[in-house]
Each structure stands twice: as structure tokens, then as C-alpha cells.
Amino acid sequence: MAKGAPPTELVQLLTPDGDRIERAYDSSGTEYSIDLTDDEYRGLYRDLVVVRRLDAEGTALQRQGELGIWASLLGQEAAQIGSGRALRPQDMAFPTYREHGVLYCRGIDPIMPFGLFRGVDHGAWDPAELRCSMYTIVIGAQTLHATGYAMGIAKDGKVGSDDGEAVIAYLGDGATSQGDVSEAFVWSSVFHAPVVFFCQNNQYAISEPIERQTRVPLYQRSAGFGFPGVRVDGNDVLATYAVTRTALDNARHGQGPTFIEAYTYRMGAHTTNDDPSRYRIASEVEAWQAKDPIARMRAFLTKQQLADDDFFAEVEDEAKQVALRLRERVLAMPDPDPLQIFDHVYPHGSPELDAQRDQYAKYLDSFEGSLR
Amino acid sequence: MAKGAPPTELVQLLTPDGDRIERAYDSSGTEYSIDLTDDEYRGLYRDLVVVRRLDAEGTALQRQGELGIWASLLGQEAAQIGSGRALRPQDMAFPTYREHGVLYCRGIDPIMPFGLFRGVDHGAWDPAELRCSMYTIVIGAQTLHATGYAMGIAKDGKVGSDDGEAVIAYLGDGATSQGDVSEAFVWSSVFHAPVVFFCQNNQYAISEPIERQTRVPLYQRSAGFGFPGVRVDGNDVLATYAVTRTALDNARHGQGPTFIEAYTYRMGAHTTNDDPSRYRIASEVEAWQAKDPIARMRAFLTKQQLADDDFFAEVEDEAKQVALRLRERVLAMPDPDPLQIFDHVYPHGSPELDAQRDQYAKYLDSFEGSLR
Amino acid sequence: MTETMSLGKAINAGLRKALDRDPKVILMGEDIGKLGGVFRITDGLQKDFGEDRVIDTPLAESGIVGTAVGLAMRGYRPVCEIQFDGFVYPAYDQIVSQVAKIHFRSQGRVRLPIVIRIPFGGGIGAVEHHSESPEAYFAHTAGLKVVACATAGDAYWMIQQAIASDDPVIFFEPKRRYWDKGEVDLDSSLSEAYPLHASRVVRPGTDATVLAYGPMVRTALDAAAAAAEEGRSLEVIDLRSLSPLDLDPVYGSVRRTGRCVVVHEAPGNLGLGAEIAARVTEECFYSLEAPVLRVAGFDTPYPPARLEEAYLPDLDRVLDAVDRTFGW
Amino acid sequence: MTETMSLGKAINAGLRKALDRDPKVILMGEDIGKLGGVFRITDGLQKDFGEDRVIDTPLAESGIVGTAVGLAMRGYRPVCEIQFDGFVYPAYDQIVSQVAKIHFRSQGRVRLPIVIRIPFGGGIGAVEHHSESPEAYFAHTAGLKVVACATAGDAYWMIQQAIASDDPVIFFEPKRRYWDKGEVDLDSSLSEAYPLHASRVVRPGTDATVLAYGPMVRTALDAAAAAAEEGRSLEVIDLRSLSPLDLDPVYGSVRRTGRCVVVHEAPGNLGLGAEIAARVTEECFYSLEAPVLRVAGFDTPYPPARLEEAYLPDLDRVLDAVDRTFGW
Ligand SMILES: Cc1ncc(C[n+]2csc(CCOP(=O)(O)OP(=O)(O)O)c2C)c(N)n1
Ligand SMILES: Cc1ncc(C[n+]2csc(CCOP(=O)(O)OP(=O)(O)O)c2C)c(N)n1
Ligand SMILES: [Mg+2]
Ligand SMILES: [Mg+2]
């Protein structure tokens, strides 16, 4: 603990007005600061804008009937980019269903999650190759997977140095109520696993406000399991980056797990199926608008003269182009062949399923002008 | 908080040598003291001795082949009697499978749990009548039942006064790892339910030492869920009584849940099936022997001249008599009729089961010298 | 008086009646309050009955069911909503080891009149875990009763009967039929309504017997209509109760028709069709002209939405199976 | 070389071989370390392979299986022990929604070579939750493979095969047969051993076919021996693999005998017997002289120990069913 530093509940390095705070301290007194190059600051801004634009494309595509559903990250860009950029290449991420921004930071083709939301697949990609597990829909389940994976890292002797590997497990505020998440806390603590639990407290689990999950600030949850909890301003990309990086580095150096509560807000609906007007008032949303993660970063860049209008316009344009390319590719995604239903149930197949596939193929072929 | 009082981790009102501590403070500074009548002190001693004797009878009966298994409470008498006696008549208890001492305090016929361990029933009694739920074997499950029951108390408006009702949920140290227990913590906190979680940390979950479940003292677990945790010397019947009574009274007055960690030791095997010599050393057991809950209460009574040898002999004799009567009744427990298998699957039966019962009855009757 | 309403609205109306009738009835679940549930099945109920009776719970299914057990012990009649079929599994331990067994364990001293509502089945274009048909997992569990409604008229009464029942009831709602409209008889009474645990012939016929429940009842009826055009008369029976099964009407039917096809969305392997086939064969051995055939989901995880049409039994697959019973 | 050992010891020996063969194999569970498991199946393994490979876990089954998923993603081959059948349900969500589905979800990119060992069944005089037969809950779940060993000889090889398999395997161990001795062929190799997912005729016969698995194989064999004394020849088939089922040998047998009885401890309703009866009837429709009959646990929760003898299928009930197939 930096002596004399006033511990604060919320770690913040950038005020909503875009003013830099030199150093911040979490509730246990750990100090956080950040010193990036100008390019890096601009890079973070670019990430935020591109990811918001990609996300908007998801929402638009759903409205146009091209996706079954879309889970928007609107408002949570800083939490995702800050944490996602804090990952080192060797690290492994376990997302929920909303971490499009994290995938982007991992360098994953933005089309990846669209298979799932379009309904052509279940969100299939190679976690080992992309260093990012697949989306997990069952709330909380991935936190145990992340913990087990991190136990494996420790078993492999891949902790204890700068080259050490670490795991980040994403979860929502609602997820903290699930037994699996508490069990992941127990396991990671007992086995001292190199895992960071990154909770985006976006204030809602669908319609339920955070008060339905806890009476005390969430970041306090982990101490009683034996590892530190930090609350960071999740709309502050710099603070999120700093806090996550510290936690990941602690993990990779063998100091065990950390729980991060990124205090943020879901600006949009839970998913495109949702109607938030039924459960929250406009003034609440407006209040959060004033803390917008992109506006604040833009104000910072402007005030520090790190970027001008040309830059902002260029980023805007780039985002538009990326979204356009994405849209085209989504529209071109082919429907899967019906017989794919039988694929990959087991690594080496099963005689029963082979028989079912054959029978179904014959059945399909029996129709004139068969679909296949 | 009593000003100037030094918070301690372990609340203790009676040293292992039987010396009284006037006041004790938990880690948040809450003060505990106790002032019982001489009769009450002697009563607690009597409870401890009788319950240990009843428990020994369980072990003996199992060794003689009269029970399938027995889960001994040896060493945990003070935790159970202290908490059990702290209950008021209107309170409700949710035990695990080891709370024979709690049942005793509830005034429940000591034969009750023997049905389960003998295998003639599953431990059937009327929870509403006895103000004590049935034994629960699935680790942790009962903590949610207790929480729901406590929510019902609140719904019924039965909190907020001295007549308020409260619930006590028993659990072990191992149970704290189960998701259900954490969920019970979430629920009880969010709904401010009048429930006390009473955890007997007997240092082991079968063979696994407490270090396999947590890296930090267990009583710290609840704070992050939004309610206080207290560690009490579970071998000190006075402290356990005082802490539990305070927590229950807080609950009944509408101040929500408390988590109590009764720090104690399982002196015997996990159950009669277990062989603790495989996983713990004799010197550890010996060290705990010095903290024996009965010896310490006896020393206290002696030092304070509250009891003499006649009293102790009389209690010993009473315990023997109680155990003897119990033994006779256990031996007399009849085997159930085979057709009872079909009873009580559903409150109003089911045509399918009725048919199965009839068919089976006919089948049994088809044997010469039918079993029935 | 009868009223036309959607199946979803009928459940809403039935829940309202149950809340009205008995102050001990409470609803619990995720997002069932202000939002009215993701399918709006509880729409308006929290507003009218208060937060004390229509409870938005923390996000944990074991917690929902486990606390419902405690509330039931306290004298309440909890109705739990599981948001989607695929999210019931975290509660599986509480359901199988506690809800199903406590009455037996207590030798009848503790009743748990708990209803667990589960919107089930596919056909709505959803992502993984939102289209499961887990009914066999519950029907195999002694101590539970399991029902599935198929029409608005049944839904309205069945949910009330389930809540009034002293048994724990797993109540399956055919989510893709939530918007299907039907006639609801509002004048009947709980005691007069068609019994909860009875199957029902929903289309009489003479040539073959088709059994279905939940979302597949309409599919079976569509198939019967199509078959009729080709001169084949199918008797369609809505099973309604999956545990206990009410198969006497089925046996009667199969003894007449000699042919039987069971339809469900759940994977065929160890699905309800297996049990029904086994029993029908045992009871109607000498009447059967062909083995009981099953039209079911394939033995794979539920596929992505763009494949669900191929995965789900439909009119053609039902007719194909009927044909096969004739060609045996 | 063959050696006589108990079934429990054979699993222990098989686990030891697997740990020896592949450094990625790890064992996880409650009390499996110093204690060697409550049934001593892992006795001595932690001592010999270290705490890093034989891991005493915190007390939470979802945690055991959920972290096993992550370890498998990292390249390990976790073998999880569930202490007793009745304690697998807290892990049910992880098993059904993750273990069973991740290979499918990932289109084959993620393999989960996880084995979940479950001592199952009754007959040991235990208290509630310690005598369950939950195999149907898993066999109904696509994406899992499910096996049950019945003899020491099979146990030794099957556990090694299950661990070597790239599938997630639910491995049922007949706990009341842990102490039964049998011959174990130690010289065979994994590739030469009798295949994991194949059933096996364990006693040839001509008059009726009796199917069993796990603890009931011995019961079926005892019944066959008794029947032989009365001049009736029963063919006994040990199913071994419950998912997928290997029924070709069964069909062959039933086509010869015309009679089939399935035996299991699990409740009859929607137990394995239902699926087998349905399939055998479909495949052998014209060969069957009587419907496939089932001898199973009653459709009740598992009773207290003093009633389990009455609850569990035994020699007499098997013979009674065989008789009934002759009297049909
Ligand atoms: C086990 C389970 N129960 C219920 C759901 C349905 N569901 C999907 S998202 C959601 C809310 C999640 O809230 P939170 O964890 O805060 O994440 P957020 O959506 O806000 O990012 C719910 C209840 C689910 N997916 N899994
Ligand atoms: C869900 C579940 N898993 C495993 C078991 C087997 N088991 C019975 S007692 C026990 C240890 C319990 O330890 P703890 O909670 O500390 O209670 P104690 O026995 O020490 O009183 C275990 C693992 C069980 N009963 N339930
Ligand atoms: Mg949220
Ligand atoms: Mg313990």
C-alpha cells in the first residue's frame, strides 16, 4: 500500500469530463496509474469507436431480420476494451455472450460471434488458437471452466514469471448469485489459480437491478473467499486497463486470483428481445449518458491535444468501413446443411447417430425436389 | 461497538481450563456476555453429558450391527448444545445429519434420528410439530430450505418483536464450498431473512482438512454477501450460547441474517465407516482433547463451586439411564413392511403406483410362507 | 362464458385466478416482476398482487427451487418460473433430491405443493439452451408429477390445478405455442375441469393412433388433417400428463387401430416415447400390427436455430411414421 | 498373465495404469487423496503420483466437473470421482449443458476427454442418496457416453478405455460388487481389449434373453443358473455400454429366443429398459413371442435400507418375469 494514499472505493484515472487523474487507489490502498504513448491512447479510442459501431451493426442486422437476437455491449465498451487490451498474447479469456469488444481485442475476426446470433452455429471457434473460449450462455458456468484452465496453467508450471499465463473470466453482476461462481471463487482461492474474475456490473440482470443480487458493493464479495476485490470505473478505459493489467500480472506471477468489479451501465436493452422501458426510467439512462466511455476518452484526447477533428472523423470512417464489411459477410453466411445436425456430437461418431443420419438423409431424399 | 473493546477473532467466555471470561468481543467489536442461573449452568453441563452418552450409544449400536451407520457428534457437544439451547420455542432448526444434540435441545425424542441410521426409515418426523426439519444428507441443501422458511416468516409478519421467529440452519465447514450455501447467503441477504447460519467448523470434511475449502477464516465469508460473520469457540458452550442467542434475536427483530462459525473439532471418525487414522495424526487429536467441551464446563462448575462430585455422578448416571432406555427402544424398532415402499410417494397416491403395489403384493403372496 | 385468448395469456389468467383464490400462492423467478417475464406470462401480476407475492429473485435456479422448498414448508404454495428449459439444470439437485423426495422422506408429514413452470421446446429461433425438451429427466423421477399443456383452454385450467395440487408439479409450457389462440372456458371450476392427470382424445380416428403432448399436439393434429385428405383416419391423443401417464385411453385406441406413433421434440433415446412404446406393447401385444414407432428429436444436442426445422418433428415426419406402420 | 482381484481393486489398478501411461491424466474428487476415497478405489494413488495428479477437491460437485472442463480444455484428461450416485446432481448442469455439448458447440474443435466415475446402485445398507441408479438421466443426454462395468476383468480395462477415449464418459461402478472377485487379464492391451461400447453374451442360452448391466449382471447370471436347474436355458447379455447401446447381439439373441427380459435397479419408468424394449420390439417384431418385460426398481424414491431387499430386483423377480414371457 502506498503510504498515506487515501483508499477509494472506485478506481478512476479519467473523470467523466476527460480529465486525467494521476494516481488512484483501491479500497485496500493499492495504487494504480497508467502511462501510455500517444498512439496507445488514440488506439484505445479507436477500439472503443470501432467496437461500438460493430455492435450497432449487430443490433441493426437483428432489426432487419438477419439475426435471431443480438446482445449489445452499448455502454460497456470501456470495460471490455480496457480489460481486453490488458491481456497479453499468452493469456486466455472466457467470455459470456456479450464480450464482442473483448473478442475484438483478442484479434478475433468480428464475424465470429455472428454465427451464434444468426443461428447458423452455436458460436464455434477454436479457443486454443484464438486464446478465447467460446461464448457461454448458461450464466456463470464459464467461471469454473476458467478456473480449471487456470489450474492447468499452474500445473504446467506456467506461472511465476513475466512469461506466465493468466486467465480472465468474464461475468455479469447477475451471475454473482449463481452457485457456480461462488464455487469458482472457492476453487481458484484454494488452488491459487492464475485467474482474474472480471465482472461487468452493468447494474442489471435483464430487468433486475443489482439490488436483487446484493446488498453490499459486489467487489467486496471475494475477500471472504480469500482474494482481493477491486471496484473500477468501468466507463473509464484507462482505469479498467490499469486495474486489469495489474490483476493479470499478479496472477501470472503466482499471486493468485483477483476479482474486479467494473462499475458500468448497460445503455441499451438486455438483448434485442428486451424492452427496458418496462423496468427503468429514462432519467437513469440519461445520468449514465453523461459518463459515456467514448465521450470521455474523446474529451481527454482533445484536452491533451492528442487528437483533432480529422482524427475523429477518420476513426468514424474506419468504423463505418469495418461495419460495412462485416454486414456484407454476415448477409453472405450460408445456412448449414440439415445433415450437419449429426456432426460433432462425438469426436469419433457413434453407430447410432450414423444410422440416424443415414435414415434422415434417405427420408429427405424421398421428397421430390429434395431440400438438399 | 463497545468503545475501547479489543475485537478478537474468537469469541470465548470460558477458557479451556474452565475460567470465566466476563466479556468477549467479536472481530467487529460486538460484545458478548452471559449471566445464567446456577441451575442453568448445571443444566448445560447435564445436556453435554447426556448428549455425549446418547451419541456413544449410537456408535456402540452400530458396532453391534444394530445400525447401518452412525455420524458421531463427539467433540461438538458444546457447539450443538450452546446453539440448540439458544433457540426459543418458536424458532425453527434445519439440521444436517449430525445434529443429535440440537434435536435433544428441541425436546425431540432421542430415538428420532435412529430410524434413519438403522435403515428403517429416512429420518421421518414432523418438522412443523417439532420445530426442526428432518436431517438433510445432501451437503448444503438445507441452507436454502432454511432461507426460504425464513422468508416465509418475514412474509407472515413474524419478525420485529421479541415474539418474532427465527431460523437456524446448520452446516459444516465442507458445506461452505457448495454453491447452494452461497446462494442461501445471497437470498437471505437480499430478502433480509431472519436466519442464522450456524457452521460447525470441525476442521474436516470427511478426510479433507479445512484448508481444502478456504484460505481465510470461514467466518469472514459472509461479509461480502452483506451480513456479519462471527467466529465463536465452539467448544465453549457459554460463548456459543451467547453468540447464537444474539444472532437469533437480531434475526427475529428484523436485522437479517448472521453467519456463525463455531470453531470446534470432530474428535471421532466422520462416521462409523470412516478411518481417520488414514488422514490425521494422533497429536492433533490430543491437542484438541485439552479443549474438551465437557471437561471445561466441569472445571468451571467445580471452580465456581456450582457442583460437586455427587452432582457429576448423578448426571453420569442419568445419562447412562437415558442411553439404556434408548438402546432398548432401538433394538425394538420393527422392520418396515415391504409394501411401505409404495407409501407416501405422493400425497394422494398415483394409479401407476397403486398398480405396482398390488402387483408386488400378489407376487409376494405367491411365495409359500410369504414374508408378509 | 368462453373467451378466445392465446396460450400465454391463458396461463397469465390462470395464475391470476390462483393468486386471487389463495393468499398462500406466490410466484418466484427471474424477471417475472416489472418485466412480467421474458414471455410476459406474469405480465401485470406483480403490479396487482405486490412484490411480496410476485417475487423477482436473484439469478440462481437452485436458489429459486431451494427457497421454494422452505417456503412450502412454511405453508406457502410457490410457483417457480424457470426462464428457459435449458436453465433448469442448476436446480436439478434440489428438484430430484429434495422436491421429489421430501414427502416420501417424511412419510407424508411434509407436503410440498410447489409448481415449477418451464417454457420448453424449440421452434422460436433461439440460441443454445433455449429450446430444450427435458421432460424425461423429470418423468423418470419418482415423487414428481409432470404435465404439459398444449392449448389455451387446457393451459388456463391445468396451471390452476397444478397449483391447487398437493404434489410437486413440473409444468411444461410449449413456448412456441404461447401465441396460439384458443377457446377458454372461464365458467368451469377447478373440480369440474378436465382432470390434470388425464390424457384426452383430441381427434377421434380409426386407422392409427398418434400420441403427442405440448407443442407437438398441434403438429399431430395437422398431420391428422393431412392424412384425412388422403383418406386415412388418425386418432390423436394429447397425453397432457407425462407422469403419471394416463394410458388407458391409449390402450383402448391402439386395440382398435393396431398402430401407434408417439411424437415428441425431445431426443428419441430414452424419451417419453420409449416408455410409452414399452407399455403399449406390453398391454396391446396381440393388437399391434406394427411396432410402436417414435417420431422424435434426433439424439444430438439441439442444433442452431437455422437447423431446427430439420431437427424438429413435423407433419411430414409424422405421416412418414404412420406410413411405416402400415407398411410393416 | 491373469490375476484374481476384487472389482474395486481392478479399478484401482486400471487407474494406476492410466496415470502411468499418460501424464495428462489426473484424478479429482472428494476424499480421493489420503483417504483413497470412501471405497478406497483410489487407495495409494496420491501417495505414488502426488497431490498434483490426485487432487482432493473442495466439497462441491459442480466445481469438480466445471473445473474438469477447464482442465480438459488445457489438455488434461480429468477423471472425476463423484462420491455417491446421489451426489452427482449438483453437477448436472455442468454435465448436461457443458460437458455433453461443448464438442458439438465447437464443431469438433474442443474435445473433452473427461471421465466421471459414479459408484451406483443399492444393496449396501446405506442411508438416503447413497443407492441411486441415475444412469438414464445421462443416457438420455446426447453428447455423453455412458458405460457400466460388472466384473473385475471388465472394470480394469473399461476404466482405462474410458480414460483413453476422447469422449466424455460417465462411468458407472456397481458399488455393491466392489468386493466381488474376478479374473483380470493383465496382458491384454488397450487396443486388444474387448471394446468399450460393446455388449457381451456372458452366458449363452436358447429359451429367453436376459439383459442386464452393472450390479444386475450377477443377479441375471444367478437367475440363469437357477433356471438351468429347472431345465430352462437363459441367454444373459451384459450390456456394458448404456449409451450408445450395442443391441445387435441382443437382436440376434431375441430372434432366436423370442423372449426378452431387461433387468435394472433404476425405477422402471423411463429406465433403460424402456428404450431397450422399444428398440427390441421394433427390430424383432415378428420374432417376439411375448412383449419385452422389465424387472426394475419400483417407481418410488429409493427406500430405507431395511426395505432395499424388497425393492431391488433379485433372482426370483427375474425368474418370475421370464415365466411370464412364457405364459403370455
Ligand atoms: C442459468 C441461467 N439462468 C438464466 C439465464 C437467462 N438469462 C440470460 S442473461 C440473464 C441475465 C444476466 O445478467 P448479468 O449476469 O448481469 O449479465 P448481463 O446480461 O447484464 O451482461 C439471464 C437471467 C441464463 N442464461 N442462464
Ligand atoms: C452433495 C454431497 N456431496 C457429497 C456428500 C458426501 N459427504 C457426506 S458428509 C461429507 C463431508 C461433509 O463435511 P462438513 O460439511 O464439514 O460436515 P461434517 O461432516 O464435518 O459435519 C461428504 C463429502 C454429500 N453428502 N452430499
Ligand atoms: Mg448485468
Ligand atoms: Mg466438517
mmCIF file of C-alpha atoms and ligand atoms in Angstrom, chain A residues 76 96-99 136-140 171-176 178 200-208 213 266 270-271, chain C residues 30-31 38 59-61 83-84 86-88 90 129-130, chain D residues 93, ligand 1:
data_model
loop_
_atom_site.group_PDB
_atom_site.id
_atom_site.type_symbol
_atom_site.label_atom_id
_atom_site.label_comp_id
_atom_site.label_asym_id
_atom_site.label_seq_id
_atom_site.Cartn_x
_atom_site.Cartn_y
_atom_site.Cartn_z
ATOM 1 C CA GLN A 76 -19.729 -1.238 -21.745
ATOM 2 C CA THR A 96 -20.117 -14.603 -21.578
ATOM 3 C CA TYR A 97 -22.304 -13.782 -24.598
ATOM 4 C CA ARG A 98 -21.708 -10.041 -24.615
ATOM 5 C CA GLU A 99 -17.941 -9.741 -24.920
ATOM 6 C CA THR A 136 -21.150 -19.272 -22.736
ATOM 7 C CA ILE A 137 -24.842 -18.695 -22.293
ATOM 8 C CA VAL A 138 -25.553 -20.581 -19.098
ATOM 9 C CA ILE A 139 -24.905 -17.914 -16.509
ATOM 10 C CA GLY A 140 -21.755 -18.467 -14.511
ATOM 11 C CA LEU A 171 -19.226 -12.480 -15.793
ATOM 12 C CA GLY A 172 -22.143 -10.182 -15.138
ATOM 13 C CA ASP A 173 -23.491 -8.749 -11.914
ATOM 14 C CA GLY A 174 -26.406 -11.177 -12.034
ATOM 15 C CA ALA A 175 -24.032 -14.089 -12.407
ATOM 16 C CA THR A 176 -22.536 -13.452 -8.984
ATOM 17 C CA GLN A 178 -25.083 -18.390 -9.225
ATOM 18 C CA GLN A 200 -19.124 -6.059 -15.600
ATOM 19 C CA ASN A 201 -21.637 -4.682 -13.156
ATOM 20 C CA ASN A 202 -23.873 -3.065 -15.722
ATOM 21 C CA GLN A 203 -26.481 -2.585 -12.982
ATOM 22 C CA TYR A 204 -28.944 -5.041 -14.466
ATOM 23 C CA ALA A 205 -29.560 -8.714 -14.984
ATOM 24 C CA ILE A 206 -32.149 -8.348 -17.719
ATOM 25 C CA SER A 207 -34.789 -6.391 -15.763
ATOM 26 C CA GLU A 208 -33.468 -6.921 -12.275
ATOM 27 C CA GLN A 213 -28.340 -9.714 -6.233
ATOM 28 C CA ARG A 266 -25.930 -1.280 -19.944
ATOM 29 C CA HIS A 270 -30.536 -6.644 -22.453
ATOM 30 C CA THR A 271 -30.891 -8.108 -25.914
ATOM 31 C CA GLU C 30 -36.101 -14.193 -12.657
ATOM 32 C CA ASP C 31 -37.606 -11.091 -14.251
ATOM 33 C CA VAL C 38 -39.352 -12.722 -20.787
ATOM 34 C CA LEU C 59 -30.231 -15.112 -10.601
ATOM 35 C CA ALA C 60 -29.801 -18.711 -9.443
ATOM 36 C CA GLU C 61 -32.144 -21.562 -10.155
ATOM 37 C CA GLN C 83 -36.828 -18.726 -17.575
ATOM 38 C CA PHE C 84 -35.972 -21.308 -20.240
ATOM 39 C CA GLY C 86 -32.057 -25.144 -20.546
ATOM 40 C CA PHE C 87 -31.697 -23.268 -17.266
ATOM 41 C CA VAL C 88 -33.431 -25.752 -15.035
ATOM 42 C CA PRO C 90 -28.702 -25.811 -11.856
ATOM 43 C CA HIS C 129 -30.105 -23.792 -24.231
ATOM 44 C CA HIS C 130 -33.379 -22.048 -25.116
ATOM 45 C CA ASP D 93 -25.897 -28.597 -15.201
HETATM 46 C C1 LIG E 1 -28.501 -20.422 -15.670
HETATM 47 C C2 LIG E 1 -29.184 -19.347 -16.436
HETATM 48 N N1 LIG E 1 -30.315 -18.821 -15.968
HETATM 49 C C3 LIG E 1 -30.978 -17.873 -16.655
HETATM 50 C C4 LIG E 1 -30.499 -17.413 -17.849
HETATM 51 C C5 LIG E 1 -31.265 -16.344 -18.641
HETATM 52 N N2 LIG E 1 -30.508 -15.106 -18.663
HETATM 53 C C6 LIG E 1 -29.742 -14.765 -19.705
HETATM 54 S S1 LIG E 1 -28.899 -13.356 -19.446
HETATM 55 C C7 LIG E 1 -29.572 -13.168 -17.901
HETATM 56 C C8 LIG E 1 -29.169 -12.007 -17.062
HETATM 57 C C9 LIG E 1 -27.686 -11.969 -16.836
HETATM 58 O O1 LIG E 1 -27.350 -10.858 -16.085
HETATM 59 P P1 LIG E 1 -25.832 -10.465 -15.816
HETATM 60 O O2 LIG E 1 -25.121 -11.636 -15.235
HETATM 61 O O3 LIG E 1 -25.842 -9.221 -15.028
HETATM 62 O O4 LIG E 1 -25.191 -10.220 -17.246
HETATM 63 P P2 LIG E 1 -25.601 -9.118 -18.339
HETATM 64 O O5 LIG E 1 -26.617 -9.735 -19.231
HETATM 65 O O6 LIG E 1 -26.115 -7.925 -17.611
HETATM 66 O O7 LIG E 1 -24.360 -8.838 -19.107
HETATM 67 C C10 LIG E 1 -30.453 -14.194 -17.630
HETATM 68 C C11 LIG E 1 -31.243 -14.311 -16.399
HETATM 69 C C12 LIG E 1 -29.303 -17.991 -18.317
HETATM 70 N N3 LIG E 1 -28.755 -17.625 -19.483
HETATM 71 N N4 LIG E 1 -28.657 -18.948 -17.595
#
